[in-house]
mmCIF file of C-alpha atoms in Angstrom:
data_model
loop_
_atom_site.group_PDB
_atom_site.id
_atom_site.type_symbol
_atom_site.label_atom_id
_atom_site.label_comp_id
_atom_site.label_asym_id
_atom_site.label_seq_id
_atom_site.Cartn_x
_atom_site.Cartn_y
_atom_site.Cartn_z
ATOM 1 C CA UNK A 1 -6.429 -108.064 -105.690
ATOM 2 C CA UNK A 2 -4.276 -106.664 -102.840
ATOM 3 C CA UNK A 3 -5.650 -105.315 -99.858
ATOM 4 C CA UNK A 4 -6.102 -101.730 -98.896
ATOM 5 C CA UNK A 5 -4.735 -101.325 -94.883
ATOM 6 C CA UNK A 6 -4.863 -98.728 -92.252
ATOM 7 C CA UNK A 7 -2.185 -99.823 -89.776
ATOM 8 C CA UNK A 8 -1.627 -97.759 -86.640
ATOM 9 C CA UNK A 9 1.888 -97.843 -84.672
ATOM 10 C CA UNK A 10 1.429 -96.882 -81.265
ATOM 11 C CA UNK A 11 5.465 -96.999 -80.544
ATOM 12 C CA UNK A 12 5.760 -96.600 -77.020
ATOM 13 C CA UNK A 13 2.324 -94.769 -75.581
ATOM 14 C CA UNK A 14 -0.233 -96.158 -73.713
ATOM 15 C CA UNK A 15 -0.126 -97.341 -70.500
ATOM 16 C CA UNK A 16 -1.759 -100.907 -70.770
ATOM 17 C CA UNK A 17 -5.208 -99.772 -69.202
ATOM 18 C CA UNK A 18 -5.132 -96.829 -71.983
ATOM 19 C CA UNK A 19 -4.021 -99.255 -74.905
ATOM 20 C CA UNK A 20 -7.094 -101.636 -73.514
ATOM 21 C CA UNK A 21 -9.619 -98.291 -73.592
ATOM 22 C CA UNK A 22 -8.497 -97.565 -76.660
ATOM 23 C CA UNK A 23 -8.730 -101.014 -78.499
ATOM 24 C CA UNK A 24 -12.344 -101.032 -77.048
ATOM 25 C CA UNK A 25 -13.325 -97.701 -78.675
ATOM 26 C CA UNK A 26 -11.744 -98.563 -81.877
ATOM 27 C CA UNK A 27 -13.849 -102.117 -81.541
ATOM 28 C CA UNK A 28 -17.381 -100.065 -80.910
ATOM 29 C CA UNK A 29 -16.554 -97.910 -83.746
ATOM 30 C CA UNK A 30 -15.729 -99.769 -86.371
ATOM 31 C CA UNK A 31 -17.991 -102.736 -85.393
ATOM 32 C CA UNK A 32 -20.722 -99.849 -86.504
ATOM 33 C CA UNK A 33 -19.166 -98.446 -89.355
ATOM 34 C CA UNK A 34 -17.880 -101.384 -91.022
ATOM 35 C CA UNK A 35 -14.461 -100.349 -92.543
ATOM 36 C CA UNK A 36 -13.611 -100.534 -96.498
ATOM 37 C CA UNK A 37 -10.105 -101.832 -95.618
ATOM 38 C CA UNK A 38 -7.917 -104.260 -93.268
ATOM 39 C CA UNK A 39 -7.501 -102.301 -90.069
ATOM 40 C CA UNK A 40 -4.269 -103.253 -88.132
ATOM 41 C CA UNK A 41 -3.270 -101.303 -84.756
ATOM 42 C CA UNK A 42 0.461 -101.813 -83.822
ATOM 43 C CA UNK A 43 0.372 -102.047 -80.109
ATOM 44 C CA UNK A 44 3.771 -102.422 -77.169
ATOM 45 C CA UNK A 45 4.756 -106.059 -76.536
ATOM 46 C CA UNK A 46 3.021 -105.506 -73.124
ATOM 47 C CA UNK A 47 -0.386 -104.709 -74.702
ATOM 48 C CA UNK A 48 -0.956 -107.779 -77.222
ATOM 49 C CA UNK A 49 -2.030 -111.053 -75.176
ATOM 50 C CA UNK A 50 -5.082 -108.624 -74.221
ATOM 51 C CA UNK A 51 -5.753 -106.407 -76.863
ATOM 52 C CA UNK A 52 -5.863 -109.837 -78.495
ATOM 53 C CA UNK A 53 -8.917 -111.013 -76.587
ATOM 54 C CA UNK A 54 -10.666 -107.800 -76.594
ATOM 55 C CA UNK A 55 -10.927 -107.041 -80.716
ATOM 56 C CA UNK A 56 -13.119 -109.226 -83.271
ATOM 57 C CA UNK A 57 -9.569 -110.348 -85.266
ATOM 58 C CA UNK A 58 -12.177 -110.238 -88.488
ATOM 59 C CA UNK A 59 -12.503 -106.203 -87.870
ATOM 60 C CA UNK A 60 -9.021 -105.392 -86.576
ATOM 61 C CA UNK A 61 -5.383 -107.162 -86.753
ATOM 62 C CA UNK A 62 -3.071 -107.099 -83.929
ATOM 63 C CA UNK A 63 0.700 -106.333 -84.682
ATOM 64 C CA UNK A 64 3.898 -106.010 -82.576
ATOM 65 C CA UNK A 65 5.779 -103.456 -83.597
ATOM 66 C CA UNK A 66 9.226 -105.220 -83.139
ATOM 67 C CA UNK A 67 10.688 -109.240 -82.472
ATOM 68 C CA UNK A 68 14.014 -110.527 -81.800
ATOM 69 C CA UNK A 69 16.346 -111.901 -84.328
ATOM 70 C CA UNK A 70 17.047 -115.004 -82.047
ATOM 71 C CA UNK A 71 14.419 -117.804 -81.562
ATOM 72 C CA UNK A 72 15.191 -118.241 -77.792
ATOM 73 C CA UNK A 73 17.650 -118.090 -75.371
ATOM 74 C CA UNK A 74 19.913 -115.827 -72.772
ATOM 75 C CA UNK A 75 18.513 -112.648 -74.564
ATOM 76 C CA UNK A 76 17.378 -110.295 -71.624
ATOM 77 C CA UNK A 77 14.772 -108.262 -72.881
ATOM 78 C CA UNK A 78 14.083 -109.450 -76.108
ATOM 79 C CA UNK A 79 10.702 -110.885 -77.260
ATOM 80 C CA UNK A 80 10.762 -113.835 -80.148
ATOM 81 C CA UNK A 81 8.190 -114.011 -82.600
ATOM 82 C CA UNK A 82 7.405 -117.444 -81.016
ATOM 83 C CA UNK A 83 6.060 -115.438 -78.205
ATOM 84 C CA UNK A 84 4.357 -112.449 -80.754
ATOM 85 C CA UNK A 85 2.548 -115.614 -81.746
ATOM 86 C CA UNK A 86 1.321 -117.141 -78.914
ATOM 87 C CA UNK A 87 0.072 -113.516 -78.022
ATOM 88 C CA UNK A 88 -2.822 -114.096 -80.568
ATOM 89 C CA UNK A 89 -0.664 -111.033 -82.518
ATOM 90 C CA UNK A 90 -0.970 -111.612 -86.567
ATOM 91 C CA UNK A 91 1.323 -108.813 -87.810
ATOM 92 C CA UNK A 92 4.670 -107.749 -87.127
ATOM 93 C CA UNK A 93 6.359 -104.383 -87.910
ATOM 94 C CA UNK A 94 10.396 -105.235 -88.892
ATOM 95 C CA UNK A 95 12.917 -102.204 -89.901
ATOM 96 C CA UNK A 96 11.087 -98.986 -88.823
ATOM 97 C CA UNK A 97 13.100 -96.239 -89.060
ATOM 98 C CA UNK A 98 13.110 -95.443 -85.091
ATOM 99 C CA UNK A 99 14.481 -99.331 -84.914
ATOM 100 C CA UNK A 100 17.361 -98.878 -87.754
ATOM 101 C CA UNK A 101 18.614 -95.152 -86.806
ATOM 102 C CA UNK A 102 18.103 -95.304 -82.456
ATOM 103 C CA UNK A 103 18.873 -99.437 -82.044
ATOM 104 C CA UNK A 104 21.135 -99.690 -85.184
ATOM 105 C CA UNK A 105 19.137 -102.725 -86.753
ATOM 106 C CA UNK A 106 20.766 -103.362 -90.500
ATOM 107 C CA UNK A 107 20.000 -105.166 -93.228
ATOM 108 C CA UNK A 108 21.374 -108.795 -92.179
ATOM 109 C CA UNK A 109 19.354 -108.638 -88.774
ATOM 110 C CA UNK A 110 15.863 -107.845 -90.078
ATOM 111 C CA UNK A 111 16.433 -110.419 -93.163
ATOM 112 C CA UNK A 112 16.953 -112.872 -90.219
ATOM 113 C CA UNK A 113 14.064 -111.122 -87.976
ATOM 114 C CA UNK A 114 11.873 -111.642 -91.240
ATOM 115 C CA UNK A 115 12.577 -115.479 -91.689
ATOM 116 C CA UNK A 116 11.599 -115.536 -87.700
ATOM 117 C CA UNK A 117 8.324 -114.038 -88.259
ATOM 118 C CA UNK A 118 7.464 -115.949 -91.389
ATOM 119 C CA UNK A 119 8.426 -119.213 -89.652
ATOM 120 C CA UNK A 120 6.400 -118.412 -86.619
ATOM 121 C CA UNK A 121 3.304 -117.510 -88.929
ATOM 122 C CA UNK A 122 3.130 -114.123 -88.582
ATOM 123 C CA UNK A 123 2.724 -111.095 -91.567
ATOM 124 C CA UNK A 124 5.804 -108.870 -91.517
ATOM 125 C CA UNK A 125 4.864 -105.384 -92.207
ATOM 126 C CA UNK A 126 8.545 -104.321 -93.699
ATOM 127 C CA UNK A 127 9.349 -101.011 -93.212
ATOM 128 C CA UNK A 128 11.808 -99.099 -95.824
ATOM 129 C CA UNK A 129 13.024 -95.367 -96.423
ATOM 130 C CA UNK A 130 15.482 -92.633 -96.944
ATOM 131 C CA UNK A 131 16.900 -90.106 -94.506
ATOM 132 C CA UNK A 132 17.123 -86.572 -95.307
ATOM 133 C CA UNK A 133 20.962 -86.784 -96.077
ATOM 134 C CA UNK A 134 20.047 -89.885 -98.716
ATOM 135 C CA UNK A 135 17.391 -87.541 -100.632
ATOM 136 C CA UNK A 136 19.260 -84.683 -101.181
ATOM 137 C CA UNK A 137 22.131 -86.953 -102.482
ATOM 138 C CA UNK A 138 19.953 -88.198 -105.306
ATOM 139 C CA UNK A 139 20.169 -91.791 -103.772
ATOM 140 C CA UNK A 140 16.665 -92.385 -102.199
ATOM 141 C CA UNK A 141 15.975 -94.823 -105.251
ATOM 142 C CA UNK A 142 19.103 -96.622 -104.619
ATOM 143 C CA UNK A 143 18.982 -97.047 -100.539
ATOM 144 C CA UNK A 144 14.965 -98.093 -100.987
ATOM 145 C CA UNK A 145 16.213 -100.918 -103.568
ATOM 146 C CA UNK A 146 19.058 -102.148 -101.329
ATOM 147 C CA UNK A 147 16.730 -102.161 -98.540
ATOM 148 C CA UNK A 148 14.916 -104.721 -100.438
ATOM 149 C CA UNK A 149 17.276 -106.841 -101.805
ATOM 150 C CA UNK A 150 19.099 -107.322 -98.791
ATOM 151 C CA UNK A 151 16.731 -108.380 -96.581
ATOM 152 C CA UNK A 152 13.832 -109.619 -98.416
ATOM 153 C CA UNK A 153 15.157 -111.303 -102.112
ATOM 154 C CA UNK A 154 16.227 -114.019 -100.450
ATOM 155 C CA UNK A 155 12.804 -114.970 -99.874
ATOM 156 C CA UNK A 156 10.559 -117.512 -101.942
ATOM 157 C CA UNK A 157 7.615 -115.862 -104.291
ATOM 158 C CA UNK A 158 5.279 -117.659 -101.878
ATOM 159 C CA UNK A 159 6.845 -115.979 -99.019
ATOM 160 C CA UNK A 160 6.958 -113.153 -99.859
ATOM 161 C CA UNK A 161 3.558 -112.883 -101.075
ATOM 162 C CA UNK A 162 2.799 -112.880 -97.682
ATOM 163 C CA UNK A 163 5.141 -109.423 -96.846
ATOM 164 C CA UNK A 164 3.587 -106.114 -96.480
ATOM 165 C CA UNK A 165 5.604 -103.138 -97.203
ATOM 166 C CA UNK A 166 5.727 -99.816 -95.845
ATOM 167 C CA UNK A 167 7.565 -96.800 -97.088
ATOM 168 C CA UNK A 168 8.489 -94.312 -94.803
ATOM 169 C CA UNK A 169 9.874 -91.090 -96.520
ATOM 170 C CA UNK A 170 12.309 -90.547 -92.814
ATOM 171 C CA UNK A 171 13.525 -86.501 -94.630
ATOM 172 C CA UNK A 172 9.585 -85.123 -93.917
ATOM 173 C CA UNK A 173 8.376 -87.202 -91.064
ATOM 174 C CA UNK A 174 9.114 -84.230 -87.947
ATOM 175 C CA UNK A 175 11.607 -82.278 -90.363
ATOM 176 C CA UNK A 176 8.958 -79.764 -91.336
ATOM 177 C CA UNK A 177 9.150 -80.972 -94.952
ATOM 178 C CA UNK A 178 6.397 -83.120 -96.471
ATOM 179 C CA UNK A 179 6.417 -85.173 -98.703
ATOM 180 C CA UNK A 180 3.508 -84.507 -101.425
ATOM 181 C CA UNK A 181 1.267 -87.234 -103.024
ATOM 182 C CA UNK A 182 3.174 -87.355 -106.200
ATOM 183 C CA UNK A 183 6.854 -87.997 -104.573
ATOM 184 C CA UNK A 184 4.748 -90.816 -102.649
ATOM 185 C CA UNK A 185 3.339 -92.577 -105.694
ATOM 186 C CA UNK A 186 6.888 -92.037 -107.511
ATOM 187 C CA UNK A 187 8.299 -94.044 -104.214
ATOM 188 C CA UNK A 188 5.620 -96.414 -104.161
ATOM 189 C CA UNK A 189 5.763 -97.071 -108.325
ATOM 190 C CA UNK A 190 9.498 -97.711 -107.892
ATOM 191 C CA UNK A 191 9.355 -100.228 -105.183
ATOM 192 C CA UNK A 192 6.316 -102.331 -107.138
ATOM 193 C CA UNK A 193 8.552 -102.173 -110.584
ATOM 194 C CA UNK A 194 11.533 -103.369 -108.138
ATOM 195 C CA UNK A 195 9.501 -106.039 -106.831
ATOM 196 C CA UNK A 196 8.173 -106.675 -110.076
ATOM 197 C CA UNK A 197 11.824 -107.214 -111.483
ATOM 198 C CA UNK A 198 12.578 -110.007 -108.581
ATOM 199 C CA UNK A 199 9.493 -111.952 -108.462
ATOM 200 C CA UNK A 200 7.344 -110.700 -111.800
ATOM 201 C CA UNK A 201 4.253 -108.271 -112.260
ATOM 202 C CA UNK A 202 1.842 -110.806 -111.190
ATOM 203 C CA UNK A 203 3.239 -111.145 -107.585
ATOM 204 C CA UNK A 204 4.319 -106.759 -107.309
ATOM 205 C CA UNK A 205 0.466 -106.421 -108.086
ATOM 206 C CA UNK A 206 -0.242 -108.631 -105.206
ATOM 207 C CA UNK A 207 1.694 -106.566 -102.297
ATOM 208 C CA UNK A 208 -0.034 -104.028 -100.431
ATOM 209 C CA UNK A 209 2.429 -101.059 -99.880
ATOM 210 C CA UNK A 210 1.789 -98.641 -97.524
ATOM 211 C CA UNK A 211 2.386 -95.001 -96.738
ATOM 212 C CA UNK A 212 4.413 -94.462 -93.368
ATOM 213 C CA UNK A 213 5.057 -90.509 -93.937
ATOM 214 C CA UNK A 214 3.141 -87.861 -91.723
ATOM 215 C CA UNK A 215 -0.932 -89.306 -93.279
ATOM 216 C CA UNK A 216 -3.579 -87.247 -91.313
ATOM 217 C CA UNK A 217 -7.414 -87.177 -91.822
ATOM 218 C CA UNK A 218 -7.145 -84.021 -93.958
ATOM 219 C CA UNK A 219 -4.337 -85.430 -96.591
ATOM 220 C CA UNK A 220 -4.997 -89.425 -96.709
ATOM 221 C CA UNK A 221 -7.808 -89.314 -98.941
ATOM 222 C CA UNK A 222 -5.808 -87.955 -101.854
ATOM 223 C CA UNK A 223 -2.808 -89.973 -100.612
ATOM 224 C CA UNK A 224 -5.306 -93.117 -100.865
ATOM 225 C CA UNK A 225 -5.857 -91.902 -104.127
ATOM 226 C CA UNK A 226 -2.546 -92.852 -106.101
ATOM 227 C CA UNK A 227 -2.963 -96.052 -107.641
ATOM 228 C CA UNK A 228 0.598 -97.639 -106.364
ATOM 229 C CA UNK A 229 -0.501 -96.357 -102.502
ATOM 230 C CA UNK A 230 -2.927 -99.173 -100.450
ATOM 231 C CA UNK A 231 -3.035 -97.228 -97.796
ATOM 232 C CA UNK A 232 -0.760 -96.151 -94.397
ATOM 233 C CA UNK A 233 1.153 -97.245 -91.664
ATOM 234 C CA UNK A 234 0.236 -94.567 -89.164
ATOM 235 C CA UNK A 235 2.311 -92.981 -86.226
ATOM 236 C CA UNK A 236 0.662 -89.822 -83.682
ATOM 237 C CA UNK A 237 -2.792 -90.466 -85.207
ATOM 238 C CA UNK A 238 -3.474 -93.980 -84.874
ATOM 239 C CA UNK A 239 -3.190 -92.812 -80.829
ATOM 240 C CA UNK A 240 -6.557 -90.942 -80.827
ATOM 241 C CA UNK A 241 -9.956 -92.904 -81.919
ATOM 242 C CA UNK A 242 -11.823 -90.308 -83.924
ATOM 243 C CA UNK A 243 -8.377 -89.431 -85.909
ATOM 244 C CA UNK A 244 -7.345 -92.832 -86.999
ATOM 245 C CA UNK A 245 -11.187 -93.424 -88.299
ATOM 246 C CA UNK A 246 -10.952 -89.935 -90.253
ATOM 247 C CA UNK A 247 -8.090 -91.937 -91.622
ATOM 248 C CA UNK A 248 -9.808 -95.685 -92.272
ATOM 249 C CA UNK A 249 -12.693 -93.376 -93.548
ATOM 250 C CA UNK A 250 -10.426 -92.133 -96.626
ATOM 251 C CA UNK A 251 -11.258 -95.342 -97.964
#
């Protein structure tokens, strides 16, 4: 059975006293509440090695939400997933859509980010999605599928069984459009029979595939609810304690 997962991406908030604060509420909280699903919270590069030591790893995973697509070397700036690794960080997020439309990451560098992550032992939470001008052009199913092949069929069935995907539906995240439960589980539905045409039912049923669209405490719970949807890779409301429980609660 694949696993249901709330994942929260900070992207860049939180000084690294306020990341700590917040990792320690999140800790308390669902220490007492025991959570139906795999929590993950998506923290800076700056934030891991500590965030690391502070949360029980069996209640919450720690992901960066980017690596470099070298292994080492004269790359000012840049942080390998050798180093993601040695943070104590389990998950990385590869191919957001902030990464591919502000930093102009394509399809060759996060298939080659990918086999970094994978050969560093870390869980690549793959992001995919259309922009606005892609859905009203009728192509969304055809830029979702190319996002897959091109980066990720390369890949071994074993491999990739270790992949999480995330669709992010770019046209209604800050647009003022939304996206409604049914064009989710249409998305979501496609991108299992896509997988399922690669590697074959048995391994599509085994990848969790998460929302990344505007999911809130008042709409996850019917989100949750389609049966191709394992739950959310969450932006503004993973930031705020109470909110990203309301959230880990729809389950």
């Amino acid at each position: 059975m694949r696993q249901n997962i709330v994942a929260g991406n900070w992207k860049m908030n939180k000084t690294l006293q306020e990341g700590v604060e917040l990792a320690k509420e999140l800790q308390k909280a669902l220490h007492a509440e025991k959570p139906n699903c795999r929590v993950i919270i998506g923290t800076p590069f700056i934030h891991l090695s500590e965030v690391c030591k502070i949360v029980d790893p069996e209640l919450i995973g720690v992901s960066a939400q980017n690596c470099a697509d070298h292994e080492s070397g004269a790359y000012t700036g840049e942080v390998s997933a050798e180093m993601v690794k040695s943070t104590g960080a389990e998950y990385v997020i590869l191919g957001h859509s902030e990464r591919r439309a502000y930093y102009h990451e394509d399809n060759a560098m996060l298939k080659t980010k990918t086999d970094l992550a994978l050969k560093n032992g870390l869980t690549p939470i793959f992001c995919i999605g259309e922009v606005l001008e892609e859905r009203e052009a009728n192509k969304h199913f055809e830029i979702v599928k190319s996002q897959l092949e091109e980066s990720l069929f390369h890949l071994s069935a074993n491999d990739f069984k270790k992949m999480i995907i995330a669709y992010e539906p770019v046209w209604a995240i800050g647009t003022g459009k939304t996206a409604t439960p049914e064009q989710a589980q249409e998305m979501h539905a496609f991108i299992r029979k896509t997988l399922a045409g690669k590697y074959g039912q048995e391994v599509a049923d085994e990848i969790s595939v998460l929302y990344g669209g505007s999911c809130k405490p008042s709409n996850a719970k019917e989100l949750f609810a389609n049966p191709d949807v394992d739950g959310g890779l969450i932006g503004g409301a993973s930031l705020k304690a109470d909110d990203f429980r309301g959230i880990i609660a729809a389950f």
